[in-house]
Short mmCIF file of C-alpha atoms in Angstrom, two decimals:
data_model
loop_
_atom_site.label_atom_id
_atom_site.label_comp_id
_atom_site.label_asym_id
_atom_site.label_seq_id
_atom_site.Cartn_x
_atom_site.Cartn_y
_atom_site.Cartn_z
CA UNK A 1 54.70 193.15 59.08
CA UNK A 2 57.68 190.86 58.59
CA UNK A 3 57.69 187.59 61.05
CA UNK A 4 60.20 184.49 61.16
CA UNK A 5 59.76 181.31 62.99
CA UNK A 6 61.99 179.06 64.06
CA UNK A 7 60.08 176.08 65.60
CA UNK A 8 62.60 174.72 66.76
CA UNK A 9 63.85 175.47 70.41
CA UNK A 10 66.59 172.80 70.92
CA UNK A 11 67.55 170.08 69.02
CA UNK A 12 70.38 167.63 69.97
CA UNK A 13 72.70 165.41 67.93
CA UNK A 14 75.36 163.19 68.32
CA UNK A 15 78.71 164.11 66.43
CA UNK A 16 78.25 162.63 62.52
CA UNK A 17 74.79 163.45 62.43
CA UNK A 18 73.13 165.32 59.49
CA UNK A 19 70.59 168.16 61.24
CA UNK A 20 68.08 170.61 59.63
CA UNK A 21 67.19 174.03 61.51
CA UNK A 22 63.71 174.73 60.13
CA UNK A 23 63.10 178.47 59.35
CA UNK A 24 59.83 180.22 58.09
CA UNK A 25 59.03 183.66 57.09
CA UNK A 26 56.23 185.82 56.52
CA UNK A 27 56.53 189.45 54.66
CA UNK A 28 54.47 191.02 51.69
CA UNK A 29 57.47 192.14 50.38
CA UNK A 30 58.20 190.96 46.57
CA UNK A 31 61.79 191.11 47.04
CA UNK A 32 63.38 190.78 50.28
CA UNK A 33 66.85 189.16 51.86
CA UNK A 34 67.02 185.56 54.24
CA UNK A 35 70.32 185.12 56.66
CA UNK A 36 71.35 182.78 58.56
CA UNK A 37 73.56 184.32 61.74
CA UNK A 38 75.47 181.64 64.33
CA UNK A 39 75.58 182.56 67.75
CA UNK A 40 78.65 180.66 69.32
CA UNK A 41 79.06 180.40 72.97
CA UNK A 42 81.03 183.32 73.26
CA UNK A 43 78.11 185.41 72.23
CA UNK A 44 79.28 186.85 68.76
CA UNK A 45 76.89 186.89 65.60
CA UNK A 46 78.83 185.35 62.76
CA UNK A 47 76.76 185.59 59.52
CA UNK A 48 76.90 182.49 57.53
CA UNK A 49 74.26 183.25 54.40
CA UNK A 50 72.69 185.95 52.64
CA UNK A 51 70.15 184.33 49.72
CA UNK A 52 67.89 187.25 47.58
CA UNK A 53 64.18 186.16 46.92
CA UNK A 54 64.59 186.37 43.24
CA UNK A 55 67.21 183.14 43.82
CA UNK A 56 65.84 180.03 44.54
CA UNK A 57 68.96 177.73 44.04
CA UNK A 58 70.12 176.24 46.91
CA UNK A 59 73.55 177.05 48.41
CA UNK A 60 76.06 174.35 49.60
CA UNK A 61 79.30 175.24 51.47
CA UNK A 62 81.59 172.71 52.70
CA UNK A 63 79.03 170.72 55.59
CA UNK A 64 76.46 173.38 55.36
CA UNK A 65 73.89 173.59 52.80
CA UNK A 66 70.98 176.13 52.67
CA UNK A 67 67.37 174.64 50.73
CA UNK A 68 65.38 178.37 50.20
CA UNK A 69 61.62 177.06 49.32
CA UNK A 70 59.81 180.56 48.24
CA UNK A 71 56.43 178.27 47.78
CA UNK A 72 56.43 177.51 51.17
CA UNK A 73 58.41 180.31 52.42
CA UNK A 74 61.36 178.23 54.25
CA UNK A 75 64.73 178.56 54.18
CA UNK A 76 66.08 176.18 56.22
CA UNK A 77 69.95 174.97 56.93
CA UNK A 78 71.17 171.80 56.79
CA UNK A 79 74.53 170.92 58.40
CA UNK A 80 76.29 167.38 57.51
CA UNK A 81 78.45 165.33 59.43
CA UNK A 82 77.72 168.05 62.42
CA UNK A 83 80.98 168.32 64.80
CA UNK A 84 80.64 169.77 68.57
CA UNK A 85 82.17 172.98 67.02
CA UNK A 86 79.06 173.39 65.53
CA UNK A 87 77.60 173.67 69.01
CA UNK A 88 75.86 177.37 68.60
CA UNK A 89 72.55 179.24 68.80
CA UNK A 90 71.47 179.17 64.76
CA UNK A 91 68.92 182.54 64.18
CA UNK A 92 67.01 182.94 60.37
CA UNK A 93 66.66 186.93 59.87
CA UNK A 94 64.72 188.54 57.24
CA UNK A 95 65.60 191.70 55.56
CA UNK A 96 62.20 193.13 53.71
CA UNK A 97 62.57 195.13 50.43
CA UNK A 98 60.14 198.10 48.96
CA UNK A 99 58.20 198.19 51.94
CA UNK A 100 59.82 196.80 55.10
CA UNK A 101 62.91 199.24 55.87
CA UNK A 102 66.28 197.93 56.10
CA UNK A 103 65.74 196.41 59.73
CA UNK A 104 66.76 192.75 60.13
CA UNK A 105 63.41 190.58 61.64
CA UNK A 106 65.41 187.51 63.35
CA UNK A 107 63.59 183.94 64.52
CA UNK A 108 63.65 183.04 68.11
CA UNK A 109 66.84 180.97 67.40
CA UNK A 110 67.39 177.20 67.86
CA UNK A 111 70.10 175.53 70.29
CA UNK A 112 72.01 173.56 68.56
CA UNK A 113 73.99 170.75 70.67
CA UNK A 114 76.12 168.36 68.94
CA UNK A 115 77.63 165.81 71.74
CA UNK A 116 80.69 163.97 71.73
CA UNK B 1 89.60 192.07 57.21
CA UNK B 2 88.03 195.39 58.87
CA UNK B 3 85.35 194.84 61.88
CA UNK B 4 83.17 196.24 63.64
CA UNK B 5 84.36 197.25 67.84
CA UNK B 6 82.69 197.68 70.52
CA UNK B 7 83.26 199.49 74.04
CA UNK B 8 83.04 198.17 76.95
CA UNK B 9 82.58 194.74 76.57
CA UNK B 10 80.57 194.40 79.76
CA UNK B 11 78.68 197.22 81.84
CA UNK B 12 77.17 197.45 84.84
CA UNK B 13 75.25 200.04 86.06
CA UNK B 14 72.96 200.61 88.81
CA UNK B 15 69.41 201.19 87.87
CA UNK B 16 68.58 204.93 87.52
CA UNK B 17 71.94 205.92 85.49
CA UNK B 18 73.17 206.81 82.43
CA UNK B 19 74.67 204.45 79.98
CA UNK B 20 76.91 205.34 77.14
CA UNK B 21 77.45 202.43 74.70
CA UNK B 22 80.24 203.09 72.04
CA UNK B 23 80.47 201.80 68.64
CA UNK B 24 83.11 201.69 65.72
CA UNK B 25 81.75 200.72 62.71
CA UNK B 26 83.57 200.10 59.77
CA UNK B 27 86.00 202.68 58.20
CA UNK B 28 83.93 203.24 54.74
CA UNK B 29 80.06 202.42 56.06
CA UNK B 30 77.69 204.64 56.09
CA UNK B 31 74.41 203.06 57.30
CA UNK B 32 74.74 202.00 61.45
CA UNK B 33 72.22 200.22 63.55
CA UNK B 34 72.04 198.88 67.40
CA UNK B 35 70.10 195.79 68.29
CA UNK B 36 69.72 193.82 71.58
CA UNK B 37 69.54 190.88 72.64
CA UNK B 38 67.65 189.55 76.17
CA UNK B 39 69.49 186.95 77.20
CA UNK B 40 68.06 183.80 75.70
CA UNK B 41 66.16 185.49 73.37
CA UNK B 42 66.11 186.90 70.09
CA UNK B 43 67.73 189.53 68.60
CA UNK B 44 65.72 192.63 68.42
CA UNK B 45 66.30 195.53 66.40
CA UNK B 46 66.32 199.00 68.14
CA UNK B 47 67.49 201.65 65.46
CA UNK B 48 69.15 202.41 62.29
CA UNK B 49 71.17 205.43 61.31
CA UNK B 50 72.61 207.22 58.06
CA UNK B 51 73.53 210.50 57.20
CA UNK B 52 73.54 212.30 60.57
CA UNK B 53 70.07 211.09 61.93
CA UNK B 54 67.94 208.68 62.95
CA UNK B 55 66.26 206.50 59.65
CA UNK B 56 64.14 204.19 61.27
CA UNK B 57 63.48 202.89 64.74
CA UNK B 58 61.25 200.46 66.92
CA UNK B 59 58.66 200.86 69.55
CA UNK B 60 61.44 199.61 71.53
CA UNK B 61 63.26 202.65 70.80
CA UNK B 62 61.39 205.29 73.31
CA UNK B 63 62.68 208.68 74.78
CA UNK B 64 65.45 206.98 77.19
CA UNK B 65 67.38 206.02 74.01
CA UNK B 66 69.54 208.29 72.11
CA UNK B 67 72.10 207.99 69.25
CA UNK B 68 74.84 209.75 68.21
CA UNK B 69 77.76 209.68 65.55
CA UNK B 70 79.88 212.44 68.01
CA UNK B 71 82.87 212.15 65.31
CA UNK B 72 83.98 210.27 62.30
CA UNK B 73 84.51 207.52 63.88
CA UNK B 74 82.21 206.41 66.90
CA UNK B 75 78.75 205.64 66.87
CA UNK B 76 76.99 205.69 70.74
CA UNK B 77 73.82 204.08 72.38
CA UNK B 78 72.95 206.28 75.21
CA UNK B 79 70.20 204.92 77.63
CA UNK B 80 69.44 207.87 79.64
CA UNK B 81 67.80 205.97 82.84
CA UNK B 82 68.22 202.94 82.56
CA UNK B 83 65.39 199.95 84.39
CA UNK B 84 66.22 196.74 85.22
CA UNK B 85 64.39 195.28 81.65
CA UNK B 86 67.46 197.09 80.03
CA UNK B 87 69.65 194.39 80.92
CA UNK B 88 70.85 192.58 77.61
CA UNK B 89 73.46 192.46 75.22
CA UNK B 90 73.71 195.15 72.73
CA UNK B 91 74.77 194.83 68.89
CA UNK B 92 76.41 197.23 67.06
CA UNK B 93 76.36 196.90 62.94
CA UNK B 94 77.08 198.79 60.34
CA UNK B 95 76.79 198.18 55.74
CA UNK B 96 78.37 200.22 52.96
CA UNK B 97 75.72 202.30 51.88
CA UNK B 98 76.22 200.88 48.41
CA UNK B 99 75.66 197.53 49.45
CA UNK B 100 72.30 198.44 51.16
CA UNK B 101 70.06 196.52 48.73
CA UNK B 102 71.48 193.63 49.08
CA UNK B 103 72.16 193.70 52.58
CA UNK B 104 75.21 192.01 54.66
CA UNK B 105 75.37 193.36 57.98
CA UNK B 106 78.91 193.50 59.88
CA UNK B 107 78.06 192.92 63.77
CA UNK B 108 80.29 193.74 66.20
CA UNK B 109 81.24 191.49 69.06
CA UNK B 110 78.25 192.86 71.52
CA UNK B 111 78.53 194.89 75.02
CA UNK B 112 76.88 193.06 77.62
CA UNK B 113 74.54 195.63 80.08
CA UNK B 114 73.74 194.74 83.39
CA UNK B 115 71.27 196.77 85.31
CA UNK B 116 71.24 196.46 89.21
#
């Protein structure tokens, strides 16, 4: 069975700040997919980051960077210099491989709030 | 760039009916899914769908649900009677059958369902 967590419920900035949205996954899969999906107000998923298990080097784009940790099995996301824009729902999905389908497992989510 | 639609963008329906949620999905993909989302949750997956029949689905997928690919074009989420509990929003997606392995999904925009 594949599982994600995403301890993290709510967290709350103010504008400038650096955040991290933890994200851990369980599967028995050898090869298998992490995302990262934003959930904006408006409801949309926008997809932000595919990373394959057989790649462990961490992604950076612009304010966001990604930090994929196989030995503990995290991926988490940071964002820099986080803007209110940012303000969004953040879910970590896992995609299994040989055994798991092609079903995407998503976290719980975590509110992100960046005030003014 | 080509998306994913979806039709209507907000239903209500009076417990007891029949719902018929449509779906575009991307011109040249081959491989469709549907996945809710409680509101305030996470997102769940409900069913996937290639060549003309169902390829995997959840327990959440029982005998009220039904898909169908009527034409070229549309893919439908039928909830035959639908309970209160089936109150969510519902995510369309869709992948070029090439690109299963490694795995973007394209989600449409969501139809909200609202069960009185």
């Amino acid at each position: 069975a594949q599982k994600v967590t995403q301890a993290q419920t709510e967290i709350s900035v103010v504008e400038k700040e650096d955040v991290t949205l933890d994200c851990v996954y369980e599967t028995r899969d050898t090869t298998y997919y992490l995302f990262w999906y934003k959930q904006p107000p408006s409801g949309e998923l926008v997809f932000l980051i595919r990373r394959n298990s057989f790649d462990e080097q961490n992604e950076i784009s612009g304010r966001y960077s990604w930090n994929f940790q196989k030995s503990t099995s995290s991926f988490n996301f940071t964002i820099t210099a986080s803007q209110v824009v940012d303000s969004a729902v953040y879910f970590c999905a896992l995609k299994g491989g040989e055994t798991s389908g092609s079903r995407l497992t998503f976290g719980e989510g975590t509110q992100l709030t960046v005030n003014p | 760039e080509p998306e994913v639609t979806q039709t209507p963008s907000h239903q209500v329906t009076q417990m007891g009916q029949e719902v018929i949620l449509r779906c575009v999905p991307i011109s040249n993909h081959l491989y469709f899914y549907w996945y809710r989302q409680i509101l305030g949750q996470k997102v769940e997956f409900l069913v996937s769908f290639y060549n003309n029949e169902i390829s995997e689905k959840s327990e959440i997928f029982d005998d009220q649900f039904s898909v169908e690919r009527p034409d070229g074009s549309n893919f439908t989420l039928k909830i035959r009677s639908t309970k209160l509990e089936d109150s969510a929003m519902y995510f369309c997606a869709s992948i070029e059958h090439r690109q299963l392995s490694s795995y973007e999904q394209y989600f449409g925009p969501g139809t909200r369902l609202t069960v009185t």
